[in-house]
PDB file of C-alpha atoms in Angstrom:
ATOM      1  CA  SER A   1     -15.090 102.317 -52.035  1.00 74.00           C
ATOM      2  CA  LEU A   2     -18.341 102.654 -50.103  1.00 86.00           C
ATOM      3  CA  GLU A   3     -20.831 105.882 -50.138  1.00 92.00           C
ATOM      4  CA  LEU A   4     -23.700 106.324 -47.371  1.00 94.00           C
ATOM      5  CA  ARG A   5     -26.722 105.792 -49.258  1.00 94.00           C
ATOM      6  CA  ALA A   6     -28.990 106.283 -46.008  1.00 96.00           C
ATOM      7  CA  MET A   7     -28.946 106.843 -42.390  1.00 96.00           C
ATOM      8  CA  ALA A   8     -31.931 105.945 -40.088  1.00 96.00           C
ATOM      9  CA  TYR A   9     -32.280 106.427 -36.264  1.00 96.00           C
ATOM     10  CA  CYS A  10     -34.758 104.686 -33.883  1.00 95.00           C
ATOM     11  CA  SER A  11     -34.937 107.010 -30.719  1.00 95.00           C
ATOM     12  CA  ARG A  12     -37.241 104.198 -28.847  1.00 94.00           C
ATOM     13  CA  THR A  13     -33.821 102.038 -29.189  1.00 94.00           C
ATOM     14  CA  ARG A  14     -31.212 104.613 -29.652  1.00 95.00           C
ATOM     15  CA  LYS A  15     -29.856 102.580 -32.641  1.00 95.00           C
ATOM     16  CA  LEU A  16     -28.334 104.075 -35.793  1.00 96.00           C
ATOM     17  CA  ILE A  17     -28.502 102.570 -39.121  1.00 97.00           C
ATOM     18  CA  LEU A  18     -25.967 103.469 -41.715  1.00 96.00           C
ATOM     19  CA  HIS A  19     -27.048 101.642 -45.174  1.00 96.00           C
ATOM     20  CA  VAL A  20     -23.939 101.585 -47.562  1.00 95.00           C
ATOM     21  CA  GLU A  21     -23.640 101.168 -51.048  1.00 92.00           C
ATOM     22  CA  GLY A  22     -20.836 100.777 -53.894  1.00 84.00           C
ATOM     23  CA  GLU A  23     -18.547  98.329 -55.150  1.00 79.00           C
ATOM     24  CA  GLY A  24     -18.033  95.288 -53.372  1.00 81.00           C
ATOM     25  CA  GLY A  25     -20.698  96.910 -50.950  1.00 85.00           C
ATOM     26  CA  ALA A  26     -21.464  93.494 -48.767  1.00 87.00           C
ATOM     27  CA  ARG A  27     -17.621  92.463 -48.865  1.00 87.00           C
ATOM     28  CA  ALA A  28     -16.602  95.441 -47.855  1.00 88.00           C
ATOM     29  CA  ILE A  29     -18.815  95.365 -44.920  1.00 89.00           C
ATOM     30  CA  GLU A  30     -17.594  91.845 -43.990  1.00 88.00           C
ATOM     31  CA  ASN A  31     -13.688  92.932 -44.482  1.00 87.00           C
ATOM     32  CA  LEU A  32     -14.394  95.730 -42.291  1.00 86.00           C
ATOM     33  CA  ARG A  33     -11.922  96.526 -39.438  1.00 85.00           C
ATOM     34  CA  VAL A  34     -13.611  96.700 -36.185  1.00 82.00           C
ATOM     35  CA  PRO A  35     -13.718 100.034 -34.940  1.00 79.00           C
ATOM     36  CA  ALA A  36     -11.600 101.019 -32.052  1.00 87.00           C
ATOM     37  CA  PRO A  37     -14.437 101.312 -29.065  1.00 86.00           C
ATOM     38  CA  GLU A  38     -12.751 104.086 -27.485  1.00 89.00           C
ATOM     39  CA  ARG A  39     -12.536 106.449 -30.595  1.00 88.00           C
ATOM     40  CA  LEU A  40     -16.211 106.008 -30.813  1.00 88.00           C
ATOM     41  CA  ILE A  41     -16.861 106.522 -27.159  1.00 90.00           C
ATOM     42  CA  ALA A  42     -14.596 109.971 -27.545  1.00 90.00           C
ATOM     43  CA  ALA A  43     -16.581 110.974 -30.254  1.00 89.00           C
ATOM     44  CA  HIS A  44     -20.074 110.535 -28.839  1.00 88.00           C
ATOM     45  CA  ASP A  45     -21.545 109.959 -24.770  1.00 89.00           C
ATOM     46  CA  GLY A  46     -23.919 107.251 -25.933  1.00 89.00           C
ATOM     47  CA  ALA A  47     -26.839 109.845 -24.805  1.00 92.00           C
ATOM     48  CA  LEU A  48     -28.514 109.353 -28.265  1.00 93.00           C
ATOM     49  CA  VAL A  49     -26.848 106.559 -30.129  1.00 95.00           C
ATOM     50  CA  THR A  50     -25.981 103.072 -28.016  1.00 94.00           C
ATOM     51  CA  GLY A  51     -25.483 100.820 -31.051  1.00 95.00           C
ATOM     52  CA  VAL A  52     -24.834 101.427 -34.939  1.00 95.00           C
ATOM     53  CA  ALA A  53     -25.552  99.055 -37.360  1.00 96.00           C
ATOM     54  CA  ILE A  54     -23.849  99.168 -40.800  1.00 95.00           C
ATOM     55  CA  LEU A  55     -25.471  97.307 -43.948  1.00 95.00           C
ATOM     56  CA  ALA A  56     -25.485  96.813 -47.804  1.00 94.00           C
ATOM     57  CA  ALA A  57     -27.689  95.047 -50.148  1.00 92.00           C
ATOM     58  CA  GLY A  58     -26.940  91.184 -50.868  1.00 88.00           C
ATOM     59  CA  GLY A  59     -23.952  89.374 -49.792  1.00 77.00           C
ATOM     60  CA  SER A  60     -21.140  87.887 -51.112  1.00 59.00           C
ATOM     61  CA  GLY A  61     -21.869  84.374 -52.720  1.00 61.00           C
ATOM     62  CA  ARG A  62     -25.094  83.888 -49.958  1.00 62.00           C
ATOM     63  CA  GLU A  63     -28.341  83.903 -50.746  1.00 88.00           C
ATOM     64  CA  VAL A  64     -29.426  86.919 -48.791  1.00 92.00           C
ATOM     65  CA  ASP A  65     -30.942  90.381 -48.538  1.00 93.00           C
ATOM     66  CA  PHE A  66     -28.558  92.556 -46.805  1.00 94.00           C
ATOM     67  CA  THR A  67     -25.173  91.939 -44.931  1.00 94.00           C
ATOM     68  CA  SER A  68     -24.666  93.945 -41.636  1.00 95.00           C
ATOM     69  CA  ARG A  69     -22.440  94.200 -38.681  1.00 95.00           C
ATOM     70  CA  TYR A  70     -23.268  95.892 -35.560  1.00 95.00           C
ATOM     71  CA  PHE A  71     -21.067  98.060 -33.149  1.00 95.00           C
ATOM     72  CA  ALA A  72     -22.348  98.967 -29.427  1.00 94.00           C
ATOM     73  CA  PRO A  73     -19.583 100.269 -27.257  1.00 94.00           C
ATOM     74  CA  TRP A  74     -21.374 102.340 -25.489  1.00 94.00           C
ATOM     75  CA  ASN A  75     -23.230  99.026 -24.084  1.00 92.00           C
ATOM     76  CA  GLY A  76     -19.666  97.284 -23.536  1.00 92.00           C
ATOM     77  CA  ILE A  77     -19.876  95.592 -26.704  1.00 92.00           C
ATOM     78  CA  THR A  78     -17.242  95.950 -29.364  1.00 92.00           C
ATOM     79  CA  GLU A  79     -19.101  93.964 -31.960  1.00 93.00           C
ATOM     80  CA  ASP A  80     -22.087  92.015 -31.273  1.00 93.00           C
ATOM     81  CA  PRO A  81     -21.753  88.584 -33.325  1.00 91.00           C
ATOM     82  CA  VAL A  82     -25.110  88.119 -34.499  1.00 93.00           C
ATOM     83  CA  ASN A  83     -27.557  90.581 -32.825  1.00 89.00           C
ATOM     84  CA  GLY A  84     -31.194  90.204 -32.881  1.00 90.00           C
ATOM     85  CA  SER A  85     -32.595  93.623 -31.535  1.00 91.00           C
ATOM     86  CA  SER A  86     -30.751  95.859 -34.135  1.00 93.00           C
ATOM     87  CA  HIS A  87     -32.559  93.733 -36.732  1.00 94.00           C
ATOM     88  CA  THR A  88     -35.988  94.504 -35.225  1.00 93.00           C
ATOM     89  CA  ILE A  89     -35.447  98.165 -36.477  1.00 94.00           C
ATOM     90  CA  ILE A  90     -33.057  96.852 -39.740  1.00 95.00           C
ATOM     91  CA  ALA A  91     -35.996  94.986 -41.191  1.00 95.00           C
ATOM     92  CA  PRO A  92     -38.429  97.492 -41.128  1.00 94.00           C
ATOM     93  CA  TYR A  93     -36.362  99.844 -42.810  1.00 95.00           C
ATOM     94  CA  TRP A  94     -35.414  97.419 -45.187  1.00 94.00           C
ATOM     95  CA  ALA A  95     -38.915  96.621 -45.797  1.00 94.00           C
ATOM     96  CA  HIS A  96     -39.138 100.621 -46.572  1.00 93.00           C
ATOM     97  CA  VAL A  97     -36.166 100.160 -49.093  1.00 92.00           C
ATOM     98  CA  CYS A  98     -37.662  97.495 -50.749  1.00 90.00           C
ATOM     99  CA  GLY A  99     -40.963  99.551 -51.409  1.00 88.00           C
ATOM    100  CA  GLY A 100     -43.121  97.739 -48.441  1.00 82.00           C
ATOM    101  CA  ALA A 101     -43.670  94.935 -50.987  1.00 80.00           C
ATOM    102  CA  GLN A 102     -41.587  92.258 -49.081  1.00 86.00           C
ATOM    103  CA  ALA A 103     -41.973  90.840 -45.509  1.00 90.00           C
ATOM    104  CA  GLU A 104     -39.759  88.417 -44.996  1.00 94.00           C
ATOM    105  CA  PHE A 105     -35.804  88.927 -45.233  1.00 94.00           C
ATOM    106  CA  VAL A 106     -32.571  86.399 -45.058  1.00 94.00           C
ATOM    107  CA  ALA A 107     -30.098  88.588 -43.341  1.00 94.00           C
ATOM    108  CA  HIS A 108     -26.277  88.052 -42.997  1.00 94.00           C
ATOM    109  CA  GLN A 109     -24.127  89.285 -40.123  1.00 94.00           C
ATOM    110  CA  ALA A 110     -21.070  89.569 -41.159  1.00 92.00           C
ATOM    111  CA  SER A 111     -19.000  89.563 -37.511  1.00 90.00           C
ATOM    112  CA  PRO A 112     -16.111  87.319 -37.251  1.00 88.00           C
ATOM    113  CA  ARG A 113     -18.481  84.831 -35.944  1.00 90.00           C
ATOM    114  CA  GLY A 114     -21.154  85.684 -38.469  1.00 89.00           C
ATOM    115  CA  GLY A 115     -24.819  84.452 -38.548  1.00 92.00           C
ATOM    116  CA  ARG A 116     -27.677  84.003 -40.647  1.00 92.00           C
ATOM    117  CA  LEU A 117     -31.109  85.338 -39.660  1.00 93.00           C
ATOM    118  CA  LEU A 118     -34.242  84.858 -40.709  1.00 94.00           C
ATOM    119  CA  LEU A 119     -36.621  88.003 -40.331  1.00 95.00           C
ATOM    120  CA  ARG A 120     -40.604  88.581 -40.820  1.00 94.00           C
ATOM    121  CA  LEU A 121     -42.506  91.513 -40.369  1.00 92.00           C
ATOM    122  CA  LEU A 122     -45.548  91.044 -38.426  1.00 88.00           C
ATOM    123  CA  GLU A 123     -48.815  93.044 -38.868  1.00 78.00           C
ATOM    124  CA  SER A 124     -49.002  95.399 -35.736  1.00 68.00           C
TER     125      SER A 124
END
């Protein structure tokens, strides 16, 4: 079973991160049923949140730092197969989780199509 470890919100992009952990965290994300978009829209009008990223550490049998899924029915996207914009907020969040000691990450987006992302935080 999964438990919510942390939640983070970016007001600039209006994206929400749900960081979960528990037995088989990454595998549970990979096996997660796609939520019914109409239920998400009925629960929230999209004024504050336009996308939800769910992530967990590691990945099943992969050399990755974390595994994620991204849902944005408020933008007409039930599930984005490989989403770059959500990772622009996930990467700094994950750096914080790692104590700021890491600036490069390998991510797996576990949609049915799936994808691998190489992320690097740049100095601002």
